[in-house]
């Protein structure tokens, strides 16, 4: 078995196990709803992990693509009378189109400049969602109709848990396939040396664009799922804080790691719920925890713990 | 007509004329050495020819076609490969994976098939891995294939770059100081590698400060000084050229002459 295939089996196995076990351990409707949120956030974080961890490119405006997916799902039925699922797919296509369009000039930038340019993109999307009140409903948000598939009304926390879990599993499978391919190797290569990658025949600009579009598709898919699941969206889903949250999920979980993105998403989704105990200090405690994680597991939780385990093992 | 030809290459950085009307030609199976003191413009010439810098004047022809100003990946697709004086390694990847990246152009890279992990992609991964392993054997690094490149010593990384450059089965290989910082044993090893590569029909362009190495394996030598061509000829001609001995080789040249 090739090393890539082994990684695939381990990661998908761990993820599949978690998906099956959670409903047994935490069967309440509330817990299933939180878990579904985790799977949705993890899907978005996974795409960003490909962009940041694999290819070494930053996006501080990724919630913009999340918002496009969410709002397309809400607005398609409202204004055009389209089916919510079709609207979501159109939203994903729109996000991919936007990423393709703005990606080429943006990705020529490096480091801080790239960060600021993507930040600008995210802020722009958020601004449109807030200010185009007639279309988007503005800051008050907008209702999303219930998803109906072939006459079946998709409802209930168990069903949404399953749907979001399966989407995450698919997203992880695709990400793992990408990692273990020519394109994946080229992305990791350009992360380390764009010059050496291009001299080896890698079209660096094209590869950056490809991974940017993939990351946008992941985010928009997650956004659409959130809209269908919550039945309501507000511009916050595309806000700057949301973008930062996504980046934090990736960094805290471990940048180069698929499981890391899921663990990071779980942590940043579950902790705020758990920390409501601290009332006014909720955000301060969350910030403190993030700092502690970064100090003690600098590579991120999953690679950091894996490293500890390997080192502990007797030679 | 030569396989790789550069003519009248000129480039300036601010006021500094790094290259002034420089040209060279190299044929299949031949070794051309480019020598000259520090700052002569050797690496700059490599950077122009491989598409990293854009020259202000001059043209590059590869296999009879004009390729001036093409981006590096397009030149690689036409059979041009190189290594770097200041190592350009993919440090987050294993030695084997570094060489697999060199197989990039030989892979089909159909994105949809890759995203779905189709059997054709897995087969291709396997082929690339095998080819990369063969190349690691060729440069003598097979024992360290699975190690992260960051764990390899300097001399090994130099050879890793050669393996990666060979992975695309180039027709021209440009080596920028492959023996720099290597001990005599490693240098001899690289000497042997270069000759083996040329024997396979690859045109080799070599920048090197080790005069013994240059005199031993080159068919022709181009001497650069302050961005200009000082001399060009066989190793024997260059060695006995008084301008070269005086302006560049100096004491080292006499040593080399005696050593040969
Ligand atoms: N990107 C650049 N910007 C400005 N100056 C440059 C650049 N690249 C090279 N130079 C200058 O061009 C001249 C030639 O440099 P080059 O690196 O080609 O020399 P070299 O012959 O390879 O020397 P060495 O033997 O030290 O490697 C030097 O004066 C160098 O400072
Ligand atoms: Mg140099």
Coordinates of C-alpha atoms and ligand atoms in Angstrom, one line a residue:
Chain A
X1 CA 0.0 0.0 0.0
X2 CA 1.3 3.5 -0.9
X3 CA 1.9 6.0 1.9
X4 CA -0.9 8.2 0.4
X5 CA -3.4 5.4 0.5
X6 CA -2.5 4.6 4.1
X7 CA -3.0 8.2 5.1
X8 CA -6.4 8.2 3.3
X9 CA -7.6 5.1 5.2
X10 CA -6.4 6.4 8.6
X11 CA -8.0 9.9 8.2
X12 CA -11.3 8.7 6.7
X13 CA -11.5 5.9 9.2
X14 CA -11.0 8.3 12.1
X15 CA -13.5 10.7 10.7
X16 CA -16.0 7.9 9.9
X17 CA -15.7 6.6 13.5
X18 CA -16.3 10.0 14.9
X19 CA -19.4 10.5 12.8
X20 CA -20.8 7.2 13.9
X21 CA -19.9 7.5 17.6
X22 CA -21.1 11.1 18.3
X23 CA -24.9 10.3 18.1
X24 CA -24.4 7.4 20.6
X25 CA -22.4 9.5 23.0
X26 CA -24.5 12.7 22.7
X27 CA -27.9 11.7 21.5
X28 CA -29.8 14.9 22.5
X29 CA -31.2 17.2 19.7
X30 CA -29.1 20.1 21.0
X31 CA -25.8 18.1 20.8
X32 CA -26.6 16.8 17.3
X33 CA -27.3 20.4 16.1
X34 CA -23.9 21.5 17.5
X35 CA -22.3 18.5 15.9
X36 CA -23.9 19.4 12.5
X37 CA -22.5 22.9 12.9
X38 CA -19.1 21.4 13.5
X39 CA -19.2 19.4 10.3
X40 CA -20.3 22.4 8.4
X41 CA -17.5 24.6 9.7
X42 CA -15.0 21.7 9.2
X43 CA -16.0 21.5 5.6
X44 CA -15.2 25.2 5.1
X45 CA -12.0 24.9 7.2
X46 CA -10.9 21.9 5.1
X47 CA -10.9 24.0 1.9
X48 CA -8.9 26.7 3.7
X49 CA -6.5 24.1 5.0
X50 CA -5.7 23.1 1.4
X51 CA -5.1 26.7 0.5
X52 CA -3.0 27.6 3.6
X53 CA -1.5 24.3 4.7
X54 CA -0.8 22.7 1.4
X55 CA -0.1 25.6 -0.9
X56 CA 1.0 28.2 1.7
X57 CA -1.3 31.0 0.5
X58 CA -3.3 33.1 3.0
X59 CA -7.0 34.1 2.7
X60 CA -8.4 36.5 5.3
X61 CA -11.6 36.9 3.4
X62 CA -12.7 33.4 3.1
X63 CA -16.0 34.0 4.8
X64 CA -16.9 36.0 1.7
X65 CA -17.2 32.7 -0.3
X66 CA -19.1 31.1 2.6
X67 CA -21.5 34.1 2.5
X68 CA -22.0 33.7 -1.2
X69 CA -23.0 30.1 -0.8
X70 CA -25.3 30.9 2.1
X71 CA -27.0 33.9 0.5
X72 CA -27.5 32.2 -2.9
X73 CA -29.3 29.4 -1.1
X74 CA -31.6 32.0 0.6
X75 CA -32.1 34.4 -2.3
X76 CA -32.6 32.0 -5.2
X77 CA -36.0 30.8 -3.8
X78 CA -37.0 34.2 -2.6
X79 CA -36.4 36.3 -5.7
X80 CA -36.3 33.8 -8.6
X81 CA -38.5 31.0 -7.2
X82 CA -35.7 28.5 -7.6
X83 CA -35.3 25.3 -5.6
X84 CA -33.1 25.9 -2.6
X85 CA -30.7 23.0 -3.5
X86 CA -30.4 24.3 -7.1
X87 CA -29.8 27.8 -5.7
X88 CA -27.1 26.4 -3.4
X89 CA -25.3 24.8 -6.4
X90 CA -25.6 28.0 -8.3
X91 CA -24.1 29.8 -5.3
X92 CA -21.2 27.4 -5.3
X93 CA -20.6 28.0 -9.0
X94 CA -20.8 31.7 -8.4
X95 CA -18.2 31.5 -5.7
X96 CA -16.0 29.4 -7.9
X97 CA -16.4 32.0 -10.7
X98 CA -15.6 34.9 -8.4
X99 CA -12.5 33.0 -7.1
X100 CA -11.4 32.4 -10.7
X101 CA -11.9 36.0 -11.6
X102 CA -10.2 37.7 -8.7
X103 CA -7.7 34.9 -8.0
X104 CA -5.3 35.5 -10.8
X105 CA -4.4 39.1 -10.0
X106 CA -4.6 38.5 -6.2
X107 CA -2.5 35.4 -6.1
X108 CA 0.4 37.2 -7.8
X109 CA 0.8 39.0 -4.5
X110 CA 2.7 37.4 -1.7
X111 CA 2.6 37.3 2.1
X112 CA 1.1 40.4 3.7
X113 CA -0.1 41.8 0.4
X114 CA -2.1 38.6 -0.4
X115 CA -3.6 38.7 3.1
X116 CA -4.7 42.3 2.7
X117 CA -6.1 41.7 -0.8
X118 CA -8.2 38.7 0.3
X119 CA -9.3 40.7 3.3
X120 CA -10.6 43.3 1.0
X121 CA -12.5 40.8 -1.0
X122 CA -14.2 39.4 2.1
X123 CA -15.1 42.9 3.3
X124 CA -16.5 43.8 -0.1
X125 CA -18.9 40.8 -0.1
X126 CA -20.0 41.6 3.5
X127 CA -20.6 45.2 2.5
X128 CA -22.8 44.2 -0.4
X129 CA -24.8 41.8 1.8
X130 CA -25.3 44.5 4.5
X131 CA -26.2 47.4 2.2
X132 CA -28.2 45.9 -0.7
X133 CA -31.2 45.8 1.6
X134 CA -33.8 45.4 -1.1
X135 CA -32.2 42.2 -2.4
X136 CA -30.4 40.7 0.7
X137 CA -32.6 41.9 3.5
X138 CA -29.7 43.9 4.9
X139 CA -28.4 43.4 8.5
X140 CA -31.7 41.8 9.6
X141 CA -30.9 38.7 7.5
X142 CA -33.2 36.6 5.4
X143 CA -35.4 33.5 5.8
X144 CA -34.5 30.3 3.9
X145 CA -37.3 27.9 2.8
X146 CA -37.2 24.3 3.9
X147 CA -35.3 21.9 1.7
X148 CA -37.6 19.4 0.0
X149 CA -36.1 16.5 -1.9
X150 CA -38.5 14.5 -4.2
X151 CA -41.4 15.3 -1.9
X152 CA -39.4 14.5 1.3
X153 CA -39.2 17.5 3.7
X154 CA -35.7 17.4 5.0
X155 CA -36.0 18.1 8.7
X156 CA -34.8 17.1 12.1
X157 CA -31.4 17.2 13.8
X158 CA -30.6 13.5 13.0
X159 CA -31.2 14.0 9.3
X160 CA -29.1 17.2 9.2
X161 CA -26.4 15.6 11.3
X162 CA -26.2 12.8 8.7
X163 CA -26.3 15.1 5.7
X164 CA -23.6 17.5 7.0
X165 CA -21.5 14.5 8.1
X166 CA -21.6 12.9 4.7
X167 CA -20.7 16.1 3.0
X168 CA -17.7 16.5 5.3
X169 CA -16.6 12.9 4.7
X170 CA -16.8 13.5 0.9
X171 CA -14.9 16.8 1.3
X172 CA -12.2 15.1 3.3
X173 CA -12.0 12.3 0.7
X174 CA -11.5 14.7 -2.1
X175 CA -8.9 16.7 -0.2
X176 CA -7.0 13.6 0.6
X177 CA -7.1 12.6 -3.1
X178 CA -5.8 16.0 -4.1
X179 CA -2.9 15.7 -1.6
X180 CA -1.9 12.4 -3.0
X181 CA -1.7 13.6 -6.6
X182 CA 0.5 15.4 -9.1
X183 CA -1.3 18.6 -8.4
X184 CA -1.0 18.1 -4.6
X185 CA 2.7 17.6 -4.8
X186 CA 3.0 20.7 -7.0
X187 CA 1.1 22.7 -4.4
X188 CA 3.4 21.5 -1.6
X189 CA 6.4 22.2 -3.8
X190 CA 5.4 25.8 -4.6
X191 CA 4.8 26.3 -0.9
X192 CA 8.5 25.8 -0.3
X193 CA 10.0 27.3 -3.4
X194 CA 8.1 28.8 -6.2
X195 CA 11.2 29.2 -8.2
X196 CA 12.2 25.5 -8.0
X197 CA 8.6 24.5 -8.6
X198 CA 8.4 26.5 -11.8
X199 CA 11.8 25.3 -13.0
X200 CA 10.5 21.8 -12.5
X201 CA 7.7 22.6 -14.9
X202 CA 4.9 23.6 -12.5
X203 CA 2.7 26.4 -13.7
X204 CA 2.7 28.2 -10.4
X205 CA 0.0 30.8 -11.2
X206 CA -2.4 28.1 -12.5
X207 CA -1.9 25.9 -9.5
X208 CA -2.5 28.6 -7.0
X209 CA -5.6 29.5 -8.9
X210 CA -6.8 25.9 -8.8
X211 CA -6.5 25.6 -5.1
X212 CA -8.0 29.0 -4.5
X213 CA -11.1 28.0 -6.5
X214 CA -11.3 24.6 -4.6
X215 CA -11.1 26.4 -1.3
X216 CA -13.9 28.8 -2.4
X217 CA -16.0 25.8 -3.5
X218 CA -15.6 24.2 -0.1
X219 CA -16.5 27.4 1.7
X220 CA -19.6 28.1 -0.5
X221 CA -20.8 24.5 0.0
X222 CA -20.5 24.9 3.7
X223 CA -22.3 28.3 3.6
X224 CA -25.2 26.8 1.6
X225 CA -25.5 23.9 4.1
X226 CA -25.6 26.3 7.0
X227 CA -28.4 28.3 5.3
X228 CA -30.4 25.2 4.7
X229 CA -29.8 23.8 8.2
X230 CA -30.4 27.1 10.1
X231 CA -33.2 28.3 7.7
X232 CA -32.0 31.8 8.3
X233 CA -28.9 33.8 7.3
X234 CA -27.5 37.1 8.4
X235 CA -24.5 39.0 6.9
X236 CA -22.4 37.9 9.8
X237 CA -21.8 34.6 8.0
X238 CA -19.6 36.6 5.6
X239 CA -18.1 38.9 8.1
X240 CA -14.5 39.6 9.0
X241 CA -14.7 37.8 12.3
X242 CA -16.0 34.7 10.5
X243 CA -13.0 34.8 8.2
X244 CA -10.7 35.1 11.1
X245 CA -12.5 32.2 12.8
X246 CA -11.9 30.0 9.8
X247 CA -8.2 30.8 9.7
X248 CA -8.0 30.1 13.4
X249 CA -9.6 26.7 13.0
X250 CA -7.0 25.8 10.4
X251 CA -4.0 27.1 12.4
X252 CA -5.1 25.8 15.7
X253 CA -5.8 22.3 14.3
X254 CA -2.6 22.1 12.4
X255 CA -2.1 23.7 9.0
X256 CA -0.9 20.8 6.9
X257 CA -3.4 18.4 8.4
X258 CA -6.9 17.4 7.2
X259 CA -7.9 16.0 10.6
X260 CA -6.4 19.2 12.1
X261 CA -8.9 21.3 10.2
X262 CA -11.8 19.2 11.6
X263 CA -10.4 19.3 15.2
X264 CA -9.9 23.0 14.9
X265 CA -13.4 23.5 13.6
X266 CA -14.8 21.3 16.5
X267 CA -12.9 23.3 19.1
X268 CA -13.9 26.7 17.8
X269 CA -17.5 25.6 17.4
X270 CA -18.0 23.8 20.6
X271 CA -15.9 26.0 23.0
X272 CA -18.0 29.1 22.6
X273 CA -21.1 27.0 23.5
X274 CA -19.3 25.5 26.5
X275 CA -17.8 28.8 27.6
X276 CA -21.2 30.5 27.9
X277 CA -20.7 29.5 31.6
X278 CA -18.2 32.3 31.8
X279 CA -20.8 34.8 30.8
X280 CA -19.1 38.1 30.1
X281 CA -15.6 36.5 30.0
X282 CA -16.5 34.1 27.3
X283 CA -14.4 35.7 24.6
X284 CA -11.5 36.4 26.9
X285 CA -11.3 32.7 27.9
X286 CA -11.6 31.6 24.3
X287 CA -8.7 34.0 23.3
X288 CA -6.6 32.7 26.2
X289 CA -7.2 29.1 25.2
X290 CA -6.2 29.8 21.6
X291 CA -3.0 31.5 22.9
X292 CA -2.2 28.5 25.1
X293 CA -2.7 26.0 22.2
X294 CA -0.4 28.0 20.0
X295 CA 2.3 28.3 22.7
X296 CA 2.3 24.6 23.6
X297 CA 1.4 23.0 20.3
X298 CA 2.8 25.4 17.8
X299 CA 2.4 23.1 14.8
X300 CA -1.3 22.8 15.7
X301 CA -3.1 20.2 17.7
X302 CA -3.1 17.2 15.4
X303 CA 0.5 17.4 14.1
X304 CA 1.7 18.5 17.6
X305 CA 0.1 15.5 19.3
X306 CA 1.2 13.1 16.6
X307 CA 4.8 14.4 17.0
X308 CA 4.6 13.8 20.8
X309 CA 3.4 10.3 20.3
X310 CA 6.1 9.5 17.8
X311 CA 8.8 10.9 20.1
X312 CA 7.4 9.0 23.2
X313 CA 7.5 5.7 21.3
X314 CA 10.6 3.7 22.3
X315 CA 13.1 3.4 19.5
Chain B
X1 CA 22.8 24.0 -35.2
X2 CA 23.4 23.5 -31.5
X3 CA 20.7 22.2 -29.1
X4 CA 20.9 25.2 -26.8
X5 CA 22.1 28.6 -28.1
X6 CA 22.2 32.0 -26.4
X7 CA 23.2 35.1 -28.4
X8 CA 23.9 38.6 -27.5
X9 CA 22.4 38.4 -24.0
X10 CA 22.5 41.7 -22.1
X11 CA 21.0 42.6 -18.8
X12 CA 21.6 45.4 -16.4
X13 CA 20.5 45.9 -12.7
X14 CA 20.3 49.6 -12.2
X15 CA 23.6 50.9 -13.4
X16 CA 25.4 47.5 -13.2
X17 CA 25.8 45.7 -16.5
X18 CA 25.6 42.2 -15.3
X19 CA 25.8 40.7 -18.8
X20 CA 27.0 42.4 -21.9
X21 CA 26.5 40.6 -25.3
X22 CA 27.1 37.2 -23.9
X23 CA 26.5 34.1 -26.0
X24 CA 27.2 30.3 -25.9
X25 CA 26.1 27.1 -27.6
X26 CA 26.1 23.5 -26.4
X27 CA 25.3 20.2 -28.2
X28 CA 23.8 16.9 -27.1
X29 CA 26.1 14.8 -25.0
X30 CA 28.6 17.7 -24.5
X31 CA 29.7 19.5 -21.4
X32 CA 30.1 23.3 -21.5
X33 CA 31.7 24.9 -18.4
X34 CA 31.1 28.5 -17.6
X35 CA 33.8 29.9 -15.3
X36 CA 34.7 33.3 -14.0
X37 CA 35.3 35.1 -10.8
X38 CA 32.6 35.9 -8.3
X39 CA 30.1 38.4 -9.7
X40 CA 31.1 37.6 -13.3
X41 CA 27.4 37.0 -14.2
X42 CA 27.4 33.2 -14.4
X43 CA 24.2 32.7 -12.3
X44 CA 22.6 35.7 -14.0
X45 CA 23.2 34.0 -17.4
X46 CA 21.5 30.8 -16.0
X47 CA 18.6 32.9 -14.7
X48 CA 18.1 34.5 -18.1
X49 CA 18.3 31.3 -20.1
X50 CA 15.9 29.4 -17.7
X51 CA 13.4 32.2 -17.9
X52 CA 13.7 33.6 -14.3
X53 CA 15.1 36.9 -15.6
X54 CA 14.1 38.8 -18.7
X55 CA 17.1 40.0 -20.7
X56 CA 17.1 43.5 -22.2
X57 CA 18.7 42.2 -25.4
X58 CA 19.6 38.9 -27.0
X59 CA 17.9 35.6 -27.8
X60 CA 17.8 32.1 -26.7
X61 CA 17.1 29.2 -29.0
X62 CA 16.3 25.7 -27.9
X63 CA 16.3 22.8 -30.4
X64 CA 16.1 25.4 -33.2
X65 CA 13.1 27.3 -31.8
X66 CA 13.3 30.7 -30.3
X67 CA 12.4 30.5 -26.6
X68 CA 13.5 34.0 -25.4
X69 CA 11.3 35.3 -22.5
X70 CA 9.3 32.1 -22.0
X71 CA 8.4 31.4 -18.4
X72 CA 10.4 28.7 -16.6
X73 CA 7.7 26.1 -16.7
X74 CA 7.3 26.4 -20.4
X75 CA 11.0 26.1 -20.9
X76 CA 11.0 23.0 -18.7
X77 CA 8.3 21.5 -20.9
X78 CA 10.7 22.1 -23.8
X79 CA 13.4 20.1 -22.1
X80 CA 15.4 22.6 -20.0
X81 CA 16.3 21.7 -16.4
X82 CA 18.6 23.2 -13.9
X83 CA 19.9 23.2 -10.3
X84 CA 20.6 26.1 -8.1
X85 CA 23.7 27.5 -6.5
X86 CA 21.8 28.5 -3.4
X87 CA 19.8 25.3 -2.9
X88 CA 16.1 25.4 -3.7
X89 CA 14.8 22.4 -2.0
X90 CA 11.2 21.5 -1.0
X91 CA 12.1 21.1 2.7
X92 CA 8.7 20.0 3.8
X93 CA 8.7 17.0 1.5
X94 CA 10.7 13.8 1.6
X95 CA 13.8 13.3 -0.6
X96 CA 11.7 11.0 -2.8
X97 CA 8.8 13.5 -3.1
X98 CA 11.3 16.2 -4.1
X99 CA 12.2 14.1 -7.1
X100 CA 8.6 13.2 -7.7
X101 CA 7.9 16.9 -8.2
X102 CA 10.5 16.7 -11.0
X103 CA 8.2 14.2 -12.7
X104 CA 5.4 16.8 -12.9
X105 CA 5.7 17.3 -16.6
X106 CA 5.6 13.6 -17.3
X107 CA 2.4 13.2 -15.3
X108 CA -1.0 13.7 -17.0
X109 CA -2.4 15.9 -14.2
X110 CA -6.1 15.7 -15.0
X111 CA -7.7 17.5 -12.1
X112 CA -11.0 15.7 -12.0
X113 CA -9.3 12.3 -12.0
X114 CA -7.0 13.5 -9.2
X115 CA -9.9 14.9 -7.1
X116 CA -11.7 11.6 -7.4
X117 CA -8.6 9.5 -6.8
X118 CA -9.2 7.4 -9.9
X119 CA -7.1 4.3 -10.4
X120 CA -5.2 6.0 -13.3
X121 CA -4.0 8.6 -10.8
X122 CA -2.8 6.0 -8.3
X123 CA -1.0 4.1 -11.1
X124 CA 0.7 7.4 -12.1
X125 CA 1.7 8.1 -8.5
X126 CA 3.3 4.6 -8.4
X127 CA 5.1 5.2 -11.7
X128 CA 6.4 8.5 -10.5
X129 CA 7.6 7.0 -7.2
X130 CA 9.4 4.2 -9.0
X131 CA 11.1 6.6 -11.4
X132 CA 12.1 8.9 -8.6
X133 CA 13.5 6.0 -6.7
X134 CA 15.7 5.0 -9.7
X135 CA 17.0 8.5 -9.9
X136 CA 17.8 8.5 -6.1
X137 CA 19.8 5.3 -6.8
X138 CA 21.6 7.0 -9.7
X139 CA 22.7 9.9 -7.4
X140 CA 23.4 7.6 -4.5
X141 CA 20.6 8.7 -2.1
X142 CA 18.3 5.7 -2.2
X143 CA 19.0 5.0 1.5
X144 CA 17.5 8.4 2.5
X145 CA 14.5 8.4 0.1
X146 CA 11.9 8.6 2.9
X147 CA 13.7 11.1 5.0
X148 CA 12.4 14.7 5.0
X149 CA 14.7 16.7 2.8
X150 CA 15.4 19.0 5.8
X151 CA 17.2 16.2 7.4
X152 CA 19.8 15.8 4.6
X153 CA 23.3 17.2 4.7
X154 CA 24.4 19.8 2.2
X155 CA 26.3 17.5 -0.1
X156 CA 23.3 15.2 -0.3
X157 CA 21.0 18.1 -1.2
X158 CA 23.2 19.1 -4.1
X159 CA 22.7 15.6 -5.5
X160 CA 19.0 15.6 -4.7
X161 CA 18.7 18.7 -6.9
X162 CA 20.4 16.9 -9.7
X163 CA 18.0 13.9 -9.4
X164 CA 15.0 16.3 -9.4
X165 CA 16.3 18.1 -12.5
X166 CA 16.8 14.8 -14.3
X167 CA 13.3 13.5 -13.4
X168 CA 11.7 15.4 -16.3
X169 CA 14.1 13.7 -18.7
X170 CA 15.6 17.0 -19.9
X171 CA 17.6 17.4 -23.1
X172 CA 19.6 20.3 -21.5
X173 CA 20.8 20.3 -17.9
X174 CA 22.2 23.4 -16.3
X175 CA 24.2 22.9 -13.1
X176 CA 25.1 26.0 -11.0
X177 CA 28.1 25.0 -8.9
X178 CA 27.1 21.4 -8.2
X179 CA 30.3 20.7 -6.3
X180 CA 30.4 23.9 -4.2
X181 CA 30.8 23.0 -0.5
X182 CA 31.4 19.4 -1.2
X183 CA 34.4 17.4 0.0
X184 CA 36.9 15.8 -2.5
X185 CA 35.1 12.4 -2.3
X186 CA 31.7 14.1 -3.0
X187 CA 33.2 16.2 -5.8
X188 CA 34.5 13.1 -7.5
X189 CA 31.1 11.5 -7.2
X190 CA 29.5 14.6 -8.9
X191 CA 32.2 14.4 -11.6
X192 CA 31.2 10.9 -12.3
X193 CA 27.5 11.8 -12.3
X194 CA 27.9 14.6 -14.8
X195 CA 29.9 12.5 -17.2
X196 CA 27.2 9.7 -17.0
X197 CA 24.5 12.3 -17.7
X198 CA 26.3 13.6 -20.7
X199 CA 26.9 10.1 -22.0
X200 CA 23.1 9.7 -22.0
X201 CA 23.0 12.4 -24.6
X202 CA 22.1 15.4 -22.4
X203 CA 23.7 18.7 -23.1
X204 CA 25.2 19.9 -19.8
X205 CA 26.0 23.5 -18.9
X206 CA 28.1 23.7 -15.8
X207 CA 29.1 26.6 -13.6
X208 CA 31.9 25.5 -11.4
X209 CA 34.8 27.1 -9.4
X210 CA 36.7 23.8 -9.0
X211 CA 39.2 24.1 -11.9
X212 CA 40.3 20.5 -11.7
X213 CA 36.7 19.3 -12.1
X214 CA 36.1 21.8 -15.0
X215 CA 39.3 20.8 -16.9
X216 CA 38.6 17.1 -16.5
X217 CA 35.1 16.9 -17.7
X218 CA 34.3 19.8 -20.0
X219 CA 34.4 19.7 -23.8
X220 CA 34.4 23.5 -24.0
X221 CA 34.9 26.3 -21.5
X222 CA 33.4 29.8 -21.6
X223 CA 35.2 32.4 -19.4
X224 CA 33.1 35.4 -18.2
X225 CA 34.5 38.4 -16.5
X226 CA 32.5 41.4 -15.3
X227 CA 29.6 40.4 -17.5
X228 CA 31.6 39.9 -20.7
X229 CA 33.0 36.9 -22.5
X230 CA 36.7 36.9 -21.9
X231 CA 37.5 33.7 -23.8
X232 CA 35.9 30.6 -25.2
X233 CA 37.4 27.3 -26.4
X234 CA 38.6 23.8 -25.4
X235 CA 39.9 23.4 -21.8
X236 CA 43.5 23.3 -23.3
X237 CA 42.9 26.5 -25.3
X238 CA 41.4 28.4 -22.4
X239 CA 44.1 27.2 -20.0
X240 CA 46.8 28.6 -22.2
X241 CA 45.1 31.8 -23.1
X242 CA 47.2 34.5 -21.6
X243 CA 44.3 36.8 -21.0
X244 CA 42.5 34.2 -19.0
X245 CA 45.6 33.2 -17.0
X246 CA 46.3 36.9 -16.3
X247 CA 42.8 38.3 -15.7
X248 CA 41.2 35.5 -13.9
X249 CA 42.9 32.2 -13.3
X250 CA 46.1 33.8 -12.0
X251 CA 47.9 31.7 -9.5
X252 CA 45.0 29.1 -9.5
X253 CA 45.3 28.8 -13.3
X254 CA 49.0 27.9 -13.1
X255 CA 48.2 25.4 -10.5
X256 CA 45.5 23.9 -12.6
X257 CA 47.8 23.9 -15.6
X258 CA 50.4 22.0 -13.7
X259 CA 47.8 19.6 -12.2
X260 CA 46.5 18.6 -15.6
Ligands
LIG1 N1 18.5 40.2 -9.0 C1 19.6 41.0 -9.0 N2 19.4 42.3 -8.7 C2 20.5 43.1 -8.7 N3 21.8 42.7 -9.0 C3 21.9 41.4 -9.3 C4 20.8 40.5 -9.3 N4 21.3 39.3 -9.7 C5 22.6 39.4 -9.9 N5 23.0 40.7 -9.7 C6 24.4 41.2 -9.8 O1 24.9 40.8 -11.0 C7 26.3 40.5 -10.9 C8 26.5 39.1 -11.3 O2 26.0 38.2 -10.4 P1 26.0 36.6 -10.5 O3 25.2 36.1 -9.4 O4 25.4 36.3 -11.9 O5 27.5 36.3 -10.4 P2 28.2 34.8 -10.5 O6 29.1 34.8 -11.6 O7 27.2 33.8 -10.4 O8 29.0 34.9 -9.1 P3 29.3 33.7 -8.0 O9 30.5 33.0 -8.5 O10 29.6 34.5 -6.8 O11 28.1 32.9 -7.9 C9 26.6 40.7 -9.4 O12 27.2 42.0 -9.3 C10 25.3 40.7 -8.7 O13 25.3 41.5 -7.6
LIG2 MG1 26.7 32.3 -9.1

